Amino acid sequence: VQSVYRHGMRIMHPFKRGVWTAEELLQLRSLVLQHGNKWAEIAAKMNRSSDSCRDKHREFCSDYTRGRWNEEETKKLEKLLRDYLKVGDDMDMAQMGKLVESKGVTVPWELLSKKMGSRSRLACFKRFEMLSGIYQKKASSR
């Protein structure tokens, strides 16, 4: 539902879209320093969507680790997921993926990301998809 809403927002609203200019990037950095992560306020001043401003900021933000996950990070993510889902160590990632899918559990990726400390919410979600086998199911159903 949210993705449909955002798609409509992109089509119906006169936000500027496309490549960011150097001036816009400087303005974005300045506004983030002033307003923090208040993306709606920043978006209004930039005439861009709040999603666009947030995503562009994250491209340049050095708060998160990018690239391959090491074993320690993977184990930490698994532990955080087990704690959230209230399951024991005997349940592997594939089983957790099935549990999340079958029960329609909404995992708070933003919260888990903060607890990870070094990975974005999207990186945590994508890692879960890969480890649980959900990604392969999506790819094969296309």
PDB file of C-alpha atoms in Angstrom, residues 8-134:
ATOM      1  CA  GLY A   8       1.198   8.268  -6.897  1.00  0.00           C
ATOM      2  CA  MET A   9       3.069  11.017  -5.075  1.00  0.00           C
ATOM      3  CA  ARG A  10       5.895  10.848  -7.596  1.00  0.00           C
ATOM      4  CA  ILE A  11       3.499  11.064 -10.535  1.00  0.00           C
ATOM      5  CA  MET A  12       1.048  13.651  -9.201  1.00  0.00           C
ATOM      6  CA  HIS A  13       3.355  16.081  -7.421  1.00  0.00           C
ATOM      7  CA  PRO A  14       5.550  18.574  -9.232  1.00  0.00           C
ATOM      8  CA  PHE A  15       8.730  17.552  -7.421  1.00  0.00           C
ATOM      9  CA  LYS A  16      11.929  17.962  -9.335  1.00  0.00           C
ATOM     10  CA  ARG A  17      13.236  14.600 -10.481  1.00  0.00           C
ATOM     11  CA  GLY A  18      16.337  13.345 -12.178  1.00  0.00           C
ATOM     12  CA  VAL A  19      20.041  13.985 -11.733  1.00  0.00           C
ATOM     13  CA  TRP A  20      21.135  16.050  -8.745  1.00  0.00           C
ATOM     14  CA  THR A  21      23.304  19.092  -9.480  1.00  0.00           C
ATOM     15  CA  ALA A  22      26.415  19.927  -7.444  1.00  0.00           C
ATOM     16  CA  GLU A  23      24.554  22.932  -6.000  1.00  0.00           C
ATOM     17  CA  GLU A  24      21.665  20.735  -4.895  1.00  0.00           C
ATOM     18  CA  LEU A  25      24.049  18.323  -3.186  1.00  0.00           C
ATOM     19  CA  LEU A  26      25.651  21.193  -1.272  1.00  0.00           C
ATOM     20  CA  GLN A  27      22.218  22.502  -0.309  1.00  0.00           C
ATOM     21  CA  LEU A  28      21.152  19.022   0.811  1.00  0.00           C
ATOM     22  CA  ARG A  29      24.211  18.641   3.036  1.00  0.00           C
ATOM     23  CA  SER A  30      23.605  22.067   4.536  1.00  0.00           C
ATOM     24  CA  LEU A  31      19.923  21.351   5.207  1.00  0.00           C
ATOM     25  CA  VAL A  32      20.730  17.987   6.802  1.00  0.00           C
ATOM     26  CA  LEU A  33      23.133  19.779   9.157  1.00  0.00           C
ATOM     27  CA  GLN A  34      20.393  22.291  10.011  1.00  0.00           C
ATOM     28  CA  HIS A  35      17.371  19.985  10.234  1.00  0.00           C
ATOM     29  CA  GLY A  36      18.788  16.536  10.856  1.00  0.00           C
ATOM     30  CA  ASN A  37      16.629  13.758   9.450  1.00  0.00           C
ATOM     31  CA  LYS A  38      13.453  15.831   9.079  1.00  0.00           C
ATOM     32  CA  TRP A  39      13.061  14.831   5.449  1.00  0.00           C
ATOM     33  CA  ALA A  40       9.694  16.534   4.894  1.00  0.00           C
ATOM     34  CA  GLU A  41      11.167  19.914   5.893  1.00  0.00           C
ATOM     35  CA  ILE A  42      14.241  19.359   3.747  1.00  0.00           C
ATOM     36  CA  ALA A  43      12.137  18.179   0.801  1.00  0.00           C
ATOM     37  CA  ALA A  44       9.959  21.301   0.926  1.00  0.00           C
ATOM     38  CA  LYS A  45      13.036  23.523   0.692  1.00  0.00           C
ATOM     39  CA  MET A  46      14.610  21.473  -2.099  1.00  0.00           C
ATOM     40  CA  ASN A  47      11.459  20.861  -4.166  1.00  0.00           C
ATOM     41  CA  ARG A  48      12.303  17.154  -4.162  1.00  0.00           C
ATOM     42  CA  SER A  49      10.440  14.292  -2.532  1.00  0.00           C
ATOM     43  CA  SER A  50      11.416  13.412   1.016  1.00  0.00           C
ATOM     44  CA  ASP A  51      12.314   9.875  -0.141  1.00  0.00           C
ATOM     45  CA  SER A  52      14.617  11.305  -2.785  1.00  0.00           C
ATOM     46  CA  CYS A  53      16.346  13.591  -0.277  1.00  0.00           C
ATOM     47  CA  ARG A  54      16.750  10.788   2.266  1.00  0.00           C
ATOM     48  CA  ASP A  55      18.088   8.327  -0.285  1.00  0.00           C
ATOM     49  CA  LYS A  56      20.526  10.824  -1.808  1.00  0.00           C
ATOM     50  CA  HIS A  57      21.820  11.705   1.663  1.00  0.00           C
ATOM     51  CA  ARG A  58      22.338   8.039   2.456  1.00  0.00           C
ATOM     52  CA  GLU A  59      24.377   7.600  -0.727  1.00  0.00           C
ATOM     53  CA  PHE A  60      26.962   9.989   0.665  1.00  0.00           C
ATOM     54  CA  CYS A  61      26.561   9.257   4.358  1.00  0.00           C
ATOM     55  CA  SER A  62      29.468   7.357   5.901  1.00  0.00           C
ATOM     56  CA  ASP A  63      27.521   6.117   8.931  1.00  0.00           C
ATOM     57  CA  TYR A  64      27.022   2.659   7.452  1.00  0.00           C
ATOM     58  CA  THR A  65      29.322  -0.122   6.369  1.00  0.00           C
ATOM     59  CA  ARG A  66      28.946  -1.141   2.745  1.00  0.00           C
ATOM     60  CA  GLY A  67      30.030  -4.264   0.953  1.00  0.00           C
ATOM     61  CA  ARG A  68      30.378  -7.827   2.131  1.00  0.00           C
ATOM     62  CA  TRP A  69      29.076  -8.873   5.508  1.00  0.00           C
ATOM     63  CA  ASN A  70      31.545 -10.557   7.837  1.00  0.00           C
ATOM     64  CA  GLU A  71      30.612 -13.532   9.987  1.00  0.00           C
ATOM     65  CA  GLU A  72      30.343 -11.449  13.166  1.00  0.00           C
ATOM     66  CA  GLU A  73      27.827  -9.060  11.572  1.00  0.00           C
ATOM     67  CA  THR A  74      25.765 -11.944  10.214  1.00  0.00           C
ATOM     68  CA  LYS A  75      25.629 -13.619  13.622  1.00  0.00           C
ATOM     69  CA  LYS A  76      24.617 -10.345  15.251  1.00  0.00           C
ATOM     70  CA  LEU A  77      21.770  -9.900  12.759  1.00  0.00           C
ATOM     71  CA  GLU A  78      20.634 -13.495  13.332  1.00  0.00           C
ATOM     72  CA  LYS A  79      20.638 -12.943  17.108  1.00  0.00           C
ATOM     73  CA  LEU A  80      18.662  -9.708  16.804  1.00  0.00           C
ATOM     74  CA  LEU A  81      16.104 -11.465  14.588  1.00  0.00           C
ATOM     75  CA  ARG A  82      15.828 -14.398  16.994  1.00  0.00           C
ATOM     76  CA  ASP A  83      15.302 -12.007  19.909  1.00  0.00           C
ATOM     77  CA  TYR A  84      12.647 -10.050  18.002  1.00  0.00           C
ATOM     78  CA  LEU A  85      10.813 -13.165  16.798  1.00  0.00           C
ATOM     79  CA  LYS A  86      11.226 -14.806  20.230  1.00  0.00           C
ATOM     80  CA  VAL A  87      12.619 -18.037  18.809  1.00  0.00           C
ATOM     81  CA  GLY A  88      15.446 -20.249  20.018  1.00  0.00           C
ATOM     82  CA  ASP A  89      18.916 -20.870  18.608  1.00  0.00           C
ATOM     83  CA  ASP A  90      17.647 -24.107  17.052  1.00  0.00           C
ATOM     84  CA  MET A  91      15.703 -22.174  14.390  1.00  0.00           C
ATOM     85  CA  ASP A  92      17.812 -21.413  11.319  1.00  0.00           C
ATOM     86  CA  MET A  93      17.395 -18.438   8.986  1.00  0.00           C
ATOM     87  CA  ALA A  94      15.341 -20.395   6.444  1.00  0.00           C
ATOM     88  CA  GLN A  95      12.859 -21.337   9.167  1.00  0.00           C
ATOM     89  CA  MET A  96      12.749 -17.739  10.411  1.00  0.00           C
ATOM     90  CA  GLY A  97      12.043 -16.607   6.846  1.00  0.00           C
ATOM     91  CA  LYS A  98       9.147 -19.050   6.589  1.00  0.00           C
ATOM     92  CA  LEU A  99       7.832 -17.870   9.959  1.00  0.00           C
ATOM     93  CA  VAL A 100       7.953 -14.212   8.897  1.00  0.00           C
ATOM     94  CA  GLU A 101       6.222 -14.974   5.593  1.00  0.00           C
ATOM     95  CA  SER A 102       3.558 -17.335   6.929  1.00  0.00           C
ATOM     96  CA  LYS A 103       2.544 -15.163   9.895  1.00  0.00           C
ATOM     97  CA  GLY A 104       2.916 -11.855   8.056  1.00  0.00           C
ATOM     98  CA  VAL A 105       5.340 -10.551  10.675  1.00  0.00           C
ATOM     99  CA  THR A 106       6.525  -6.989  10.100  1.00  0.00           C
ATOM    100  CA  VAL A 107      10.160  -6.841  11.138  1.00  0.00           C
ATOM    101  CA  PRO A 108      11.256  -3.382  12.359  1.00  0.00           C
ATOM    102  CA  TRP A 109      14.330  -3.105  10.134  1.00  0.00           C
ATOM    103  CA  GLU A 110      15.058   0.461  11.237  1.00  0.00           C
ATOM    104  CA  LEU A 111      15.257  -0.682  14.861  1.00  0.00           C
ATOM    105  CA  LEU A 112      17.422  -3.690  14.021  1.00  0.00           C
ATOM    106  CA  SER A 113      19.678  -1.448  11.939  1.00  0.00           C
ATOM    107  CA  LYS A 114      20.206   0.855  14.916  1.00  0.00           C
ATOM    108  CA  LYS A 115      21.054  -2.115  17.108  1.00  0.00           C
ATOM    109  CA  MET A 116      23.469  -3.396  14.449  1.00  0.00           C
ATOM    110  CA  GLY A 117      25.143  -0.004  14.514  1.00  0.00           C
ATOM    111  CA  SER A 118      26.921  -0.334  11.203  1.00  0.00           C
ATOM    112  CA  ARG A 119      24.378  -1.478   8.612  1.00  0.00           C
ATOM    113  CA  SER A 120      21.408   0.302   7.055  1.00  0.00           C
ATOM    114  CA  ARG A 121      17.852  -0.982   7.372  1.00  0.00           C
ATOM    115  CA  LEU A 122      17.880  -1.938   3.702  1.00  0.00           C
ATOM    116  CA  ALA A 123      21.180  -3.808   4.067  1.00  0.00           C
ATOM    117  CA  CYS A 124      19.765  -5.769   7.028  1.00  0.00           C
ATOM    118  CA  PHE A 125      16.596  -6.600   5.118  1.00  0.00           C
ATOM    119  CA  LYS A 126      18.511  -7.704   2.002  1.00  0.00           C
ATOM    120  CA  ARG A 127      20.853  -9.857   4.099  1.00  0.00           C
ATOM    121  CA  PHE A 128      17.846 -11.509   5.739  1.00  0.00           C
ATOM    122  CA  GLU A 129      16.315 -12.167   2.319  1.00  0.00           C
ATOM    123  CA  MET A 130      19.510 -13.832   1.112  1.00  0.00           C
ATOM    124  CA  LEU A 131      20.068 -15.936   4.230  1.00  0.00           C
ATOM    125  CA  SER A 132      16.442 -17.021   4.612  1.00  0.00           C
ATOM    126  CA  GLY A 133      15.940 -17.969   0.964  1.00  0.00           C
ATOM    127  CA  ILE A 134      13.164 -15.408   0.455  1.00  0.00           C
TER     128      ILE A 134
END
